[in-house]
Coordinates of C-alpha atoms in Angstrom, one line a residue:
Chain A
M1 CA 44.0 0.5 -106.7
N2 CA 45.5 0.3 -103.3
T3 CA 48.8 -0.7 -104.8
L4 CA 48.8 2.3 -107.1
K5 CA 48.1 4.6 -104.2
L6 CA 51.0 3.1 -102.3
Y7 CA 53.2 3.5 -105.3
L8 CA 52.3 7.2 -105.7
H9 CA 52.7 7.8 -102.0
S10 CA 56.1 6.1 -102.0
M11 CA 57.2 8.2 -105.0
K12 CA 56.2 11.3 -103.1
V13 CA 58.3 10.4 -100.1
L14 CA 61.3 9.3 -102.3
L15 CA 61.1 12.6 -104.2
K16 CA 61.2 14.4 -100.9
S17 CA 64.3 12.5 -99.9
Q18 CA 66.0 13.3 -103.2
M19 CA 65.2 17.0 -102.7
Q20 CA 67.1 17.0 -99.4
Y21 CA 70.2 17.5 -101.6
P22 CA 69.0 20.1 -104.2
F23 CA 72.4 21.2 -105.4
S24 CA 73.6 17.7 -106.0
F25 CA 70.3 16.9 -107.8
C26 CA 70.6 19.9 -110.1
L27 CA 74.2 19.0 -111.0
Q28 CA 73.5 15.4 -111.7
T29 CA 70.4 16.3 -113.8
L30 CA 72.6 18.7 -115.8
A31 CA 75.2 16.0 -116.3
Q32 CA 72.6 13.6 -117.6
I33 CA 71.3 16.2 -120.1
V34 CA 74.8 16.7 -121.4
M35 CA 75.4 13.0 -121.7
E36 CA 72.1 12.3 -123.6
A37 CA 72.5 15.4 -125.8
G38 CA 75.9 14.0 -126.8
E39 CA 74.1 10.8 -128.0
M40 CA 71.6 13.0 -129.9
L41 CA 74.5 14.8 -131.5
A42 CA 75.9 11.6 -132.8
V43 CA 72.6 11.0 -134.7
L44 CA 72.8 14.6 -136.1
L45 CA 76.3 14.0 -137.2
I46 CA 75.4 10.8 -139.1
V47 CA 72.6 12.6 -140.8
N48 CA 74.9 15.5 -141.7
R49 CA 77.4 13.1 -143.2
F50 CA 75.1 10.7 -145.0
Q51 CA 71.8 12.5 -145.4
A52 CA 70.0 9.2 -144.9
L53 CA 70.4 5.7 -143.6
N54 CA 68.7 3.2 -146.0
Q55 CA 65.2 4.6 -146.4
W56 CA 65.4 6.7 -143.3
T57 CA 65.9 10.5 -143.4
G58 CA 67.5 12.6 -140.7
G59 CA 64.1 13.4 -139.2
D60 CA 63.2 9.7 -139.1
L61 CA 66.3 8.9 -137.2
L62 CA 65.7 11.6 -134.7
F63 CA 62.2 10.2 -134.2
F64 CA 63.5 6.7 -133.5
F65 CA 66.1 8.1 -131.1
G66 CA 63.4 10.1 -129.3
M67 CA 61.1 7.1 -128.9
M68 CA 63.9 5.0 -127.4
S69 CA 65.1 7.8 -125.0
I70 CA 61.6 8.6 -123.7
S71 CA 60.7 5.0 -123.1
F72 CA 64.0 4.0 -121.6
Y73 CA 64.5 6.9 -119.3
L74 CA 60.8 6.9 -118.2
T75 CA 61.5 3.4 -117.1
E76 CA 64.7 4.3 -115.3
C77 CA 62.9 7.2 -113.6
F78 CA 59.9 5.4 -112.3
G79 CA 61.1 1.8 -112.3
R80 CA 64.5 2.6 -110.6
G81 CA 63.7 -0.1 -108.0
I82 CA 64.2 -2.7 -110.7
T83 CA 66.6 -0.9 -113.1
G84 CA 68.8 0.2 -110.2
N85 CA 71.2 -2.1 -108.3
F86 CA 69.2 -5.1 -107.4
A87 CA 72.3 -7.0 -106.2
A88 CA 72.9 -4.2 -103.6
L89 CA 69.3 -4.7 -102.4
I90 CA 70.2 -8.3 -101.6
R91 CA 73.6 -7.6 -100.1
S92 CA 72.4 -4.8 -97.8
G93 CA 69.6 -7.0 -96.5
N94 CA 66.9 -4.6 -97.6
L95 CA 65.2 -7.3 -99.5
D96 CA 64.6 -9.1 -96.2
T97 CA 62.7 -6.0 -95.0
F98 CA 60.3 -6.4 -98.0
F99 CA 59.4 -9.9 -96.9
L100 CA 58.4 -8.5 -93.5
R101 CA 55.7 -6.3 -94.9
P102 CA 52.3 -7.4 -96.1
R103 CA 52.7 -6.4 -99.7
G104 CA 54.0 -8.1 -102.9
I105 CA 57.8 -8.2 -103.2
M106 CA 57.6 -6.7 -106.8
T107 CA 55.4 -3.9 -105.5
Q108 CA 57.9 -3.0 -102.8
V109 CA 60.9 -3.3 -105.1
L110 CA 59.2 -0.8 -107.4
C111 CA 58.2 1.4 -104.5
H112 CA 61.6 1.7 -103.0
A113 CA 63.4 3.8 -105.6
I114 CA 62.9 6.6 -108.0
D115 CA 65.4 8.5 -110.2
P116 CA 64.0 11.9 -111.0
R117 CA 67.4 13.0 -112.5
R118 CA 66.4 11.1 -115.6
I119 CA 64.0 14.0 -116.3
G120 CA 66.9 15.6 -118.2
C121 CA 67.3 12.6 -120.5
I122 CA 63.6 12.4 -121.1
A123 CA 63.6 16.1 -122.0
V124 CA 66.3 15.5 -124.6
G125 CA 64.3 12.6 -126.0
V126 CA 61.2 14.8 -126.3
A127 CA 63.3 17.4 -128.1
A128 CA 64.6 14.8 -130.5
L129 CA 61.0 13.6 -131.1
V130 CA 59.6 17.1 -131.8
L131 CA 62.5 17.9 -134.1
G132 CA 62.1 14.6 -135.9
C133 CA 58.3 15.2 -136.3
Q134 CA 59.0 18.6 -137.8
Q135 CA 61.7 17.4 -140.2
S136 CA 59.8 14.4 -141.4
Q137 CA 56.5 16.3 -141.4
V138 CA 54.6 13.7 -139.4
Q139 CA 50.8 14.2 -139.6
W140 CA 49.4 13.2 -136.2
N141 CA 45.9 11.7 -135.8
G142 CA 44.1 9.7 -133.1
M143 CA 45.4 6.4 -134.3
K144 CA 49.0 7.5 -134.3
I145 CA 48.7 9.0 -130.9
F146 CA 47.3 5.7 -129.6
L147 CA 50.1 3.8 -131.3
F148 CA 52.7 6.2 -129.8
T149 CA 51.4 5.8 -126.3
E150 CA 51.1 2.1 -126.7
A151 CA 54.7 1.8 -127.9
I152 CA 56.1 3.9 -125.1
F153 CA 54.1 2.0 -122.4
F154 CA 55.0 -1.5 -123.6
G155 CA 58.5 -0.3 -124.3
M156 CA 58.7 0.5 -120.6
L157 CA 57.4 -3.0 -119.7
L158 CA 60.0 -4.6 -122.0
I159 CA 62.8 -2.7 -120.4
L160 CA 61.6 -3.6 -116.9
G161 CA 61.5 -7.2 -118.0
L162 CA 65.1 -7.0 -119.3
F163 CA 66.3 -5.6 -116.1
L164 CA 64.5 -8.3 -114.2
I165 CA 66.9 -10.8 -115.8
E166 CA 69.6 -9.1 -113.9
A167 CA 67.6 -9.2 -110.7
V168 CA 67.0 -13.0 -111.1
F169 CA 70.7 -13.6 -111.7
A170 CA 71.5 -11.5 -108.6
V171 CA 69.3 -13.8 -106.5
H172 CA 71.2 -16.8 -107.6
S173 CA 74.3 -14.9 -106.6
V174 CA 75.7 -14.9 -110.2
K175 CA 77.6 -11.8 -111.3
S176 CA 76.2 -11.1 -114.6
I177 CA 76.1 -7.4 -115.0
E178 CA 78.1 -7.2 -118.2
L179 CA 76.1 -10.0 -119.9
V180 CA 72.7 -8.4 -119.0
N181 CA 73.9 -4.9 -119.8
A182 CA 74.4 -6.0 -123.3
V183 CA 70.7 -6.3 -123.8
T184 CA 69.6 -3.5 -121.5
Y185 CA 71.9 -0.5 -122.1
G186 CA 73.3 -2.2 -125.2
G187 CA 69.8 -2.6 -126.5
R188 CA 69.0 1.0 -125.9
S189 CA 72.2 2.2 -127.8
A190 CA 71.6 -0.2 -130.7
C191 CA 67.9 0.4 -131.1
Q192 CA 68.2 4.1 -131.2
Y193 CA 68.7 3.3 -134.9
P194 CA 66.2 1.3 -136.9
I195 CA 67.2 -2.4 -137.0
D196 CA 67.3 -2.8 -140.7
A197 CA 70.6 -0.9 -140.5
Y198 CA 72.1 -4.0 -138.7
P199 CA 73.3 -7.4 -139.9
G200 CA 71.1 -10.5 -139.4
P201 CA 72.1 -11.7 -135.9
L202 CA 71.4 -8.4 -134.3
R203 CA 68.1 -8.1 -136.1
V204 CA 67.1 -11.5 -134.6
L205 CA 68.3 -10.5 -131.2
F206 CA 66.3 -7.2 -131.1
G207 CA 63.4 -8.6 -133.1
T208 CA 62.7 -11.7 -131.0
L209 CA 64.8 -12.2 -127.8
A210 CA 64.8 -8.6 -126.7
P211 CA 62.1 -7.3 -129.0
F212 CA 62.9 -3.6 -129.0
A213 CA 62.2 -3.5 -132.8
L214 CA 58.7 -4.9 -132.4
V215 CA 57.7 -2.8 -129.4
L216 CA 59.2 0.6 -130.4
Q217 CA 60.4 0.6 -134.0
V218 CA 57.4 -0.9 -135.8
P219 CA 55.0 1.7 -134.3
S220 CA 57.5 4.5 -134.9
A221 CA 57.9 3.4 -138.6
V222 CA 54.1 3.3 -139.0
I223 CA 53.8 6.8 -137.5
L224 CA 56.5 8.0 -139.9
G225 CA 54.5 6.4 -142.7
K226 CA 57.3 4.0 -143.8
P227 CA 56.4 0.6 -142.3
L228 CA 59.4 -1.4 -141.0
L229 CA 59.9 -4.9 -142.5
G230 CA 56.5 -4.4 -144.1
I231 CA 54.5 -4.5 -140.9
D232 CA 51.5 -2.2 -141.1
G233 CA 47.8 -2.1 -140.1
V234 CA 46.5 -4.2 -137.2
A235 CA 49.8 -6.1 -137.0
A236 CA 51.6 -2.8 -136.1
F237 CA 49.2 -2.5 -133.1
L238 CA 49.8 -6.0 -132.0
C239 CA 53.6 -6.0 -132.2
P240 CA 54.2 -3.8 -129.1
L241 CA 52.3 -6.4 -127.0
S242 CA 55.4 -8.5 -127.2
G243 CA 56.8 -6.1 -124.5
L244 CA 53.9 -7.1 -122.3
V245 CA 54.5 -10.8 -123.0
F246 CA 58.2 -10.4 -122.1
F247 CA 57.4 -8.6 -118.9
V248 CA 54.8 -11.2 -117.8
I249 CA 57.2 -14.1 -118.4
M250 CA 59.9 -12.3 -116.4
Y251 CA 57.5 -11.4 -113.7
F252 CA 56.8 -15.1 -113.1
V253 CA 60.5 -16.0 -113.3
F254 CA 61.1 -13.3 -110.7
Q255 CA 58.5 -14.7 -108.4
K256 CA 60.1 -18.1 -108.8
A257 CA 63.5 -16.5 -107.9
M258 CA 62.0 -15.0 -104.8
K259 CA 60.9 -18.5 -103.7
F260 CA 64.5 -19.6 -104.3
Y261 CA 65.7 -16.7 -102.2
R262 CA 63.5 -17.7 -99.4
S263 CA 64.7 -21.2 -99.3
T264 CA 68.4 -20.4 -99.5
G265 CA 68.5 -16.9 -98.0
S266 CA 71.3 -14.7 -96.8
Chain B
M1 CA 47.3 -24.8 -78.8
H2 CA 50.2 -22.4 -78.2
F3 CA 50.7 -19.1 -79.9
I4 CA 54.0 -20.0 -81.4
E5 CA 54.6 -23.7 -82.2
V6 CA 57.9 -24.9 -83.6
E7 CA 58.4 -28.6 -84.3
H8 CA 61.6 -30.3 -85.5
L9 CA 62.8 -27.3 -87.5
N10 CA 65.8 -27.9 -89.8
K11 CA 67.7 -25.6 -92.0
S12 CA 71.0 -25.8 -93.6
F13 CA 73.0 -23.6 -96.0
T14 CA 75.4 -24.6 -98.7
V15 CA 78.5 -22.5 -98.6
R16 CA 80.8 -22.6 -101.6
K17 CA 84.4 -22.3 -100.6
K18 CA 87.0 -20.5 -102.6
R19 CA 88.3 -22.8 -105.4
E20 CA 91.6 -24.3 -104.5
K21 CA 94.4 -24.3 -106.9
G22 CA 94.5 -27.3 -109.2
R23 CA 90.9 -28.2 -108.6
F24 CA 88.2 -27.8 -111.2
L25 CA 85.2 -27.4 -109.0
R26 CA 84.8 -25.4 -105.8
E27 CA 84.3 -27.4 -102.7
K28 CA 81.0 -27.1 -101.0
S29 CA 80.4 -27.3 -97.3
I30 CA 77.0 -27.6 -95.6
I31 CA 76.3 -25.5 -92.5
H32 CA 73.5 -26.8 -90.3
A33 CA 72.0 -23.6 -89.1
L34 CA 69.2 -25.3 -87.3
Q35 CA 69.0 -28.9 -86.2
D36 CA 65.7 -30.4 -84.9
V37 CA 64.7 -27.3 -83.0
S38 CA 61.3 -27.4 -81.2
F39 CA 59.7 -25.0 -78.7
H40 CA 56.4 -23.4 -77.8
V41 CA 55.6 -19.9 -76.8
D42 CA 52.4 -18.7 -75.3
E43 CA 50.8 -15.3 -76.1
G44 CA 52.1 -12.5 -73.9
E45 CA 55.4 -14.2 -73.0
L46 CA 58.7 -12.2 -73.1
I47 CA 61.4 -14.6 -74.2
G48 CA 65.1 -14.2 -74.5
Y49 CA 67.0 -16.0 -77.2
I50 CA 70.7 -16.3 -76.6
G51 CA 73.7 -18.1 -78.0
P52 CA 77.1 -17.3 -79.4
N53 CA 77.4 -15.7 -82.9
G54 CA 76.5 -18.2 -85.6
A55 CA 74.3 -20.3 -83.3
G56 CA 71.3 -20.1 -85.5
K57 CA 69.4 -17.3 -83.7
S58 CA 68.9 -15.1 -86.7
T59 CA 68.0 -18.1 -88.9
S60 CA 65.2 -19.1 -86.6
V61 CA 64.0 -15.5 -86.4
K62 CA 64.1 -15.3 -90.2
I63 CA 62.1 -18.5 -90.5
L64 CA 59.5 -17.4 -87.9
S65 CA 59.1 -14.0 -89.5
G66 CA 58.6 -15.5 -93.0
I67 CA 61.8 -14.5 -94.7
L68 CA 63.2 -18.0 -95.0
T69 CA 61.7 -21.4 -95.7
P70 CA 63.0 -24.2 -93.5
D71 CA 64.3 -27.5 -95.1
S72 CA 61.9 -29.5 -92.9
G73 CA 59.8 -29.2 -89.8
R74 CA 56.7 -27.3 -88.9
A75 CA 56.1 -23.8 -87.4
S76 CA 53.0 -21.9 -86.8
V77 CA 52.4 -18.4 -85.3
G78 CA 48.8 -17.7 -84.3
G79 CA 47.8 -20.6 -86.5
L80 CA 49.6 -19.4 -89.6
T81 CA 52.6 -20.9 -91.2
P82 CA 55.0 -18.0 -91.7
W83 CA 56.5 -19.0 -95.0
T84 CA 53.3 -20.0 -96.8
D85 CA 50.9 -17.4 -95.4
R86 CA 53.5 -14.6 -95.6
K87 CA 51.3 -11.6 -96.3
T88 CA 48.6 -12.5 -93.6
H89 CA 51.3 -13.5 -91.1
V90 CA 53.5 -10.4 -91.4
Q91 CA 50.4 -8.2 -90.8
H92 CA 50.6 -9.4 -87.2
I93 CA 54.3 -9.2 -86.5
G94 CA 56.8 -6.4 -86.0
V95 CA 60.6 -6.9 -86.5
V96 CA 63.4 -4.6 -85.3
F97 CA 67.0 -5.2 -86.2
G98 CA 69.5 -3.3 -84.1
Q99 CA 72.0 -3.4 -86.9
R100 CA 69.8 -2.4 -89.8
M101 CA 67.4 0.5 -90.2
Q102 CA 64.1 -0.1 -91.9
L103 CA 62.7 3.4 -92.0
W104 CA 63.4 5.8 -94.9
W105 CA 66.7 7.4 -94.3
D106 CA 66.4 11.0 -95.7
V107 CA 62.8 12.0 -94.8
P108 CA 61.2 13.1 -91.5
I109 CA 60.2 10.0 -89.6
I110 CA 56.5 11.1 -89.7
D111 CA 56.6 10.6 -93.5
S112 CA 58.0 7.1 -93.0
Y113 CA 55.2 6.3 -90.5
R114 CA 52.5 7.6 -92.9
L115 CA 54.0 5.3 -95.6
L116 CA 53.9 2.4 -93.2
K117 CA 50.3 3.2 -92.5
D118 CA 49.5 2.7 -96.2
I119 CA 51.7 -0.5 -96.4
Y120 CA 49.9 -2.1 -93.5
K121 CA 46.6 -0.6 -94.4
V122 CA 46.0 0.8 -91.0
Q123 CA 42.8 2.8 -90.6
K124 CA 43.3 6.5 -90.1
G125 CA 41.7 6.8 -86.7
A126 CA 43.5 3.8 -85.3
F127 CA 46.8 5.0 -86.8
E128 CA 46.5 8.5 -85.2
N129 CA 45.7 7.0 -81.8
R130 CA 48.6 4.5 -81.9
L131 CA 51.0 7.1 -83.2
E132 CA 50.1 9.4 -80.3
E133 CA 50.5 6.6 -77.8
L134 CA 53.8 5.4 -79.1
T135 CA 55.4 8.8 -79.6
D136 CA 54.4 9.6 -76.1
A137 CA 55.9 6.5 -74.6
L138 CA 59.0 6.6 -76.7
D139 CA 59.6 10.3 -76.3
L140 CA 59.5 11.0 -80.1
K141 CA 57.1 13.9 -80.2
N142 CA 59.7 16.5 -80.9
L143 CA 61.5 14.3 -83.4
L144 CA 58.7 13.6 -85.8
A145 CA 59.9 16.3 -88.3
T146 CA 63.5 15.1 -88.1
P147 CA 65.0 12.8 -90.8
L148 CA 66.4 9.5 -89.6
R149 CA 69.9 10.4 -90.8
L150 CA 70.1 13.3 -88.4
M151 CA 69.2 11.3 -85.3
S152 CA 71.5 9.8 -82.7
L153 CA 71.6 6.0 -82.5
G154 CA 69.4 5.9 -79.4
Q155 CA 66.8 8.1 -81.1
R156 CA 67.0 6.0 -84.3
M157 CA 66.3 2.9 -82.3
R158 CA 63.3 4.4 -80.7
A159 CA 62.0 5.6 -84.0
E160 CA 62.5 2.1 -85.5
L161 CA 60.7 0.6 -82.6
C162 CA 57.8 3.0 -83.1
G163 CA 57.6 2.1 -86.8
S164 CA 57.5 -1.6 -86.1
L165 CA 54.6 -1.2 -83.6
L166 CA 52.3 1.1 -85.5
H167 CA 50.2 -1.7 -86.9
S168 CA 49.8 -3.1 -83.4
P169 CA 51.5 -6.5 -84.0
R170 CA 50.8 -9.4 -81.7
L171 CA 54.3 -10.6 -81.9
L172 CA 57.5 -8.5 -81.8
F173 CA 60.9 -9.8 -82.9
L174 CA 63.8 -7.8 -81.5
D175 CA 67.3 -8.6 -82.9
E176 CA 69.9 -7.0 -80.6
P177 CA 67.8 -3.8 -80.0
T178 CA 70.1 -2.3 -77.4
I179 CA 73.4 -2.7 -79.4
G180 CA 75.5 0.4 -79.1
L181 CA 73.1 2.3 -76.9
D182 CA 74.1 4.3 -73.9
A183 CA 72.9 3.4 -70.4
V184 CA 70.0 5.9 -70.3
S185 CA 68.7 4.8 -73.7
K186 CA 68.9 1.2 -72.8
L187 CA 67.0 1.6 -69.6
K188 CA 64.3 3.6 -71.4
L189 CA 64.0 1.0 -74.1
R190 CA 63.7 -1.8 -71.5
E191 CA 61.0 0.1 -69.6
F192 CA 59.1 0.7 -72.8
L193 CA 59.2 -3.0 -73.8
L194 CA 58.0 -4.2 -70.4
K195 CA 55.1 -1.8 -70.6
E196 CA 54.2 -2.8 -74.1
N197 CA 54.3 -6.4 -73.1
R198 CA 52.2 -5.9 -70.0
E199 CA 49.6 -3.5 -71.3
K200 CA 49.1 -4.7 -74.8
G201 CA 50.0 -8.4 -74.2
T202 CA 52.5 -8.3 -77.1
T203 CA 54.6 -11.4 -77.3
V204 CA 58.2 -10.5 -77.5
L205 CA 61.1 -12.6 -78.8
L206 CA 64.4 -10.9 -77.9
T207 CA 67.7 -11.9 -79.4
T208 CA 70.6 -10.3 -77.7
H209 CA 74.1 -10.7 -76.3
D210 CA 73.4 -8.3 -73.5
M211 CA 72.7 -10.4 -70.5
E212 CA 71.4 -7.4 -68.6
D213 CA 68.6 -7.1 -71.2
I214 CA 67.7 -10.7 -70.6
A215 CA 67.8 -10.4 -66.8
A216 CA 65.7 -7.2 -66.8
L217 CA 63.1 -8.4 -69.3
C218 CA 62.8 -12.1 -69.7
Q219 CA 61.2 -14.7 -67.5
R220 CA 62.3 -17.4 -69.8
V221 CA 65.4 -17.9 -71.9
M222 CA 66.4 -20.3 -74.7
V223 CA 70.0 -21.1 -75.4
L224 CA 70.9 -22.0 -78.9
G225 CA 74.3 -23.4 -80.0
H226 CA 75.5 -25.0 -83.2
G227 CA 71.9 -24.9 -84.4
K228 CA 70.5 -27.0 -81.5
K229 CA 68.4 -25.9 -78.5
L230 CA 70.5 -26.5 -75.4
Y231 CA 68.4 -25.0 -72.7
D232 CA 64.9 -23.7 -72.3
G233 CA 63.7 -22.3 -68.9
Q234 CA 64.2 -19.7 -66.2
L235 CA 67.3 -17.5 -66.3
P236 CA 68.3 -17.8 -62.6
E237 CA 68.0 -21.6 -62.8
L238 CA 70.3 -21.6 -65.8
L239 CA 72.8 -19.3 -64.1
S240 CA 72.8 -21.3 -60.8
R241 CA 74.4 -24.2 -62.6
Y242 CA 77.4 -22.1 -63.5
D243 CA 77.3 -19.6 -60.7
T244 CA 79.6 -21.6 -58.4
Q245 CA 82.2 -19.0 -57.6
R246 CA 82.3 -16.0 -55.3
T247 CA 84.9 -13.3 -55.2
I248 CA 86.0 -11.3 -52.2
H249 CA 87.9 -8.0 -52.4
V250 CA 89.7 -7.3 -49.1
R251 CA 92.1 -4.6 -47.9
Y252 CA 94.1 -4.8 -44.7
D253 CA 95.7 -2.2 -42.4
A254 CA 99.0 -4.0 -42.4
P255 CA 100.4 -6.7 -44.8
P256 CA 98.4 -9.8 -43.9
D257 CA 99.5 -13.4 -43.6
L258 CA 97.4 -15.2 -46.1
S259 CA 99.4 -18.4 -46.2
S260 CA 96.6 -20.3 -44.4
L261 CA 94.2 -20.0 -47.3
P262 CA 93.3 -23.4 -48.8
E263 CA 94.7 -24.5 -52.2
S264 CA 91.3 -24.6 -53.9
C265 CA 90.9 -20.8 -53.9
T266 CA 92.9 -18.3 -56.0
L267 CA 94.6 -15.2 -54.7
Q268 CA 95.4 -12.1 -56.7
K269 CA 97.0 -8.9 -55.5
D270 CA 95.9 -5.6 -57.0
G271 CA 97.7 -2.7 -55.3
D272 CA 96.7 -2.9 -51.7
N273 CA 93.7 -5.0 -52.6
F274 CA 93.6 -8.8 -52.4
I275 CA 91.1 -10.6 -54.6
I276 CA 90.1 -14.1 -53.5
T277 CA 88.0 -16.4 -55.6
Y278 CA 86.6 -19.5 -54.1
E279 CA 83.8 -22.0 -54.4
P280 CA 81.3 -21.8 -51.5
A281 CA 80.5 -25.5 -52.1
R282 CA 84.0 -26.5 -51.1
I283 CA 84.8 -23.8 -48.6
P284 CA 81.8 -22.4 -46.8
T285 CA 81.7 -18.6 -46.7
S286 CA 81.8 -18.5 -42.9
D287 CA 85.1 -20.5 -42.9
M288 CA 86.5 -18.3 -45.6
L289 CA 85.6 -15.2 -43.6
S290 CA 87.2 -16.4 -40.4
L291 CA 90.4 -17.3 -42.2
L292 CA 90.5 -13.8 -43.7
Q293 CA 89.9 -12.3 -40.3
K294 CA 92.7 -14.3 -38.7
A295 CA 95.1 -13.0 -41.4
G296 CA 95.1 -9.5 -40.1
A297 CA 93.0 -6.4 -39.3
M298 CA 90.6 -5.9 -42.2
Q299 CA 90.0 -2.3 -43.3
E300 CA 87.5 -3.0 -46.0
M301 CA 85.8 -6.0 -47.6
T302 CA 83.3 -6.6 -50.4
A303 CA 81.9 -9.9 -51.6
Q304 CA 80.6 -10.4 -55.1
S305 CA 78.9 -13.0 -57.2
Q306 CA 80.2 -13.5 -60.6
N307 CA 79.5 -11.2 -63.6
V308 CA 76.7 -12.7 -65.7
D309 CA 78.8 -12.3 -68.9
L310 CA 81.5 -14.5 -67.3
L311 CA 78.9 -17.1 -66.4
I312 CA 77.6 -17.1 -69.9
A313 CA 81.1 -17.4 -71.3
R314 CA 81.7 -20.3 -69.0
M315 CA 78.4 -21.9 -70.0
Y316 CA 79.3 -21.6 -73.7
R317 CA 82.7 -23.1 -73.0
E318 CA 81.3 -26.0 -71.1
M319 CA 78.7 -26.7 -73.8
D320 CA 81.6 -26.6 -76.2
L321 CA 80.2 -23.8 -78.3

């Protein structure tokens, strides 16, 4: 409870510091909206050209896109401490400061940054989702709302977990940005589309190693009424938990890396 | 039992060199940052920690503050081992780095302080009292609404110091706190540290290259070089070993005849001034004075002991640092 209070307090202070430069904030948010709207346009163009991708209609594709955008950019907004530049945190020596304060390192990493500009991307994601719901005539009910919330939340944990890989590499002073970006930003781009559109190896990658498909797409498909890979019912509710599992594993790896940092240091 | 106990502390770092041409693996070299360092500090002491760059000062501060784990050896601060009881330990320490700011850059410092209050879980009443006391002593009252980035270096340093003391730590680590400060700011800072140490009984471990800081604040100094402790004791005692020379500046009415000065002293001419450096152990000062008097009619004369920085430089040289 105390940790949550500290997190909210930190967010308030960080938001205040961002708002010290209102003009720059507005411009950057605008730029993000344009960027993300461009990605959404790509989906619309595909739909326009092909009408459908396998079993998925244009509305379905917009729905998948929206789910990914909302989950990814909520993470980037509120988990900027981890998704941001962790290597810079080490190089600047700010990580040392976290060791000097009586709180968990992960807590402080999360509390040290926020990226409210992502609100633009999130808005585009919401727009895509609403549009998708309309076109595919999704009938919402309590179960679907629960599934939606679950998918977004565990999606965020999965994304945090993936970015933690980068943090762990940074502690071991290995430059790995490109490699890890393939599963973080690459995963986001690829999994805007349902994975049954991809060949086998990519399906395995995003179905097991970086399980975007399990966390976000299986619930999305159930909400759309067209189960992905035949996963439906209780199984669809369990699949997103893989995001939690991924995060928990990476959390412990991260703690281990912090021990390593303390014994080698800067 | 002492407040800080450090026994046989060792710490080394592996540094990978750039890969040489024609070699497959990079060469590694091991830097021994600390070698068998031991010392004790009692509560309420104000200790200076000196040594050239790369002597291991920062490493020992990092170990004692819980950032690093040593390779071997034992350390305890108030009965706690810094690197195993990190969270409990850091609740009772404050750390200020002269070269790195720890407060939030873009918000008024009062917001930073409120956040620190939550981080350290300081009670509201205790926080308000302490803040009042510190802003008063550090002259920060009018700056509370100013963001750190708009402050001068001296103001920033005071703001940092305030932030590191809000949770009333028993032990304060200062890493070059006066670096880059003007004379007035330096004096104020020293005055504040002395007061804090006397009134609150806060133990202070001060790392610095500024010997005036040490002379003004510390009863005890520790010298570290190449990761080893070379001296631990009073500053005047340390200096007396190297403080063997005196310098006399003298000006005559007419060009003097200084040929009778002994070989063991050095003579420099600076305009109308003559600068004579000698060792009182070899030529007693009274002899020197009578020699100078015989050389001509003196207009002006000042005698000086050597600059502390020069003494320290000489000490480092003789210790082969």
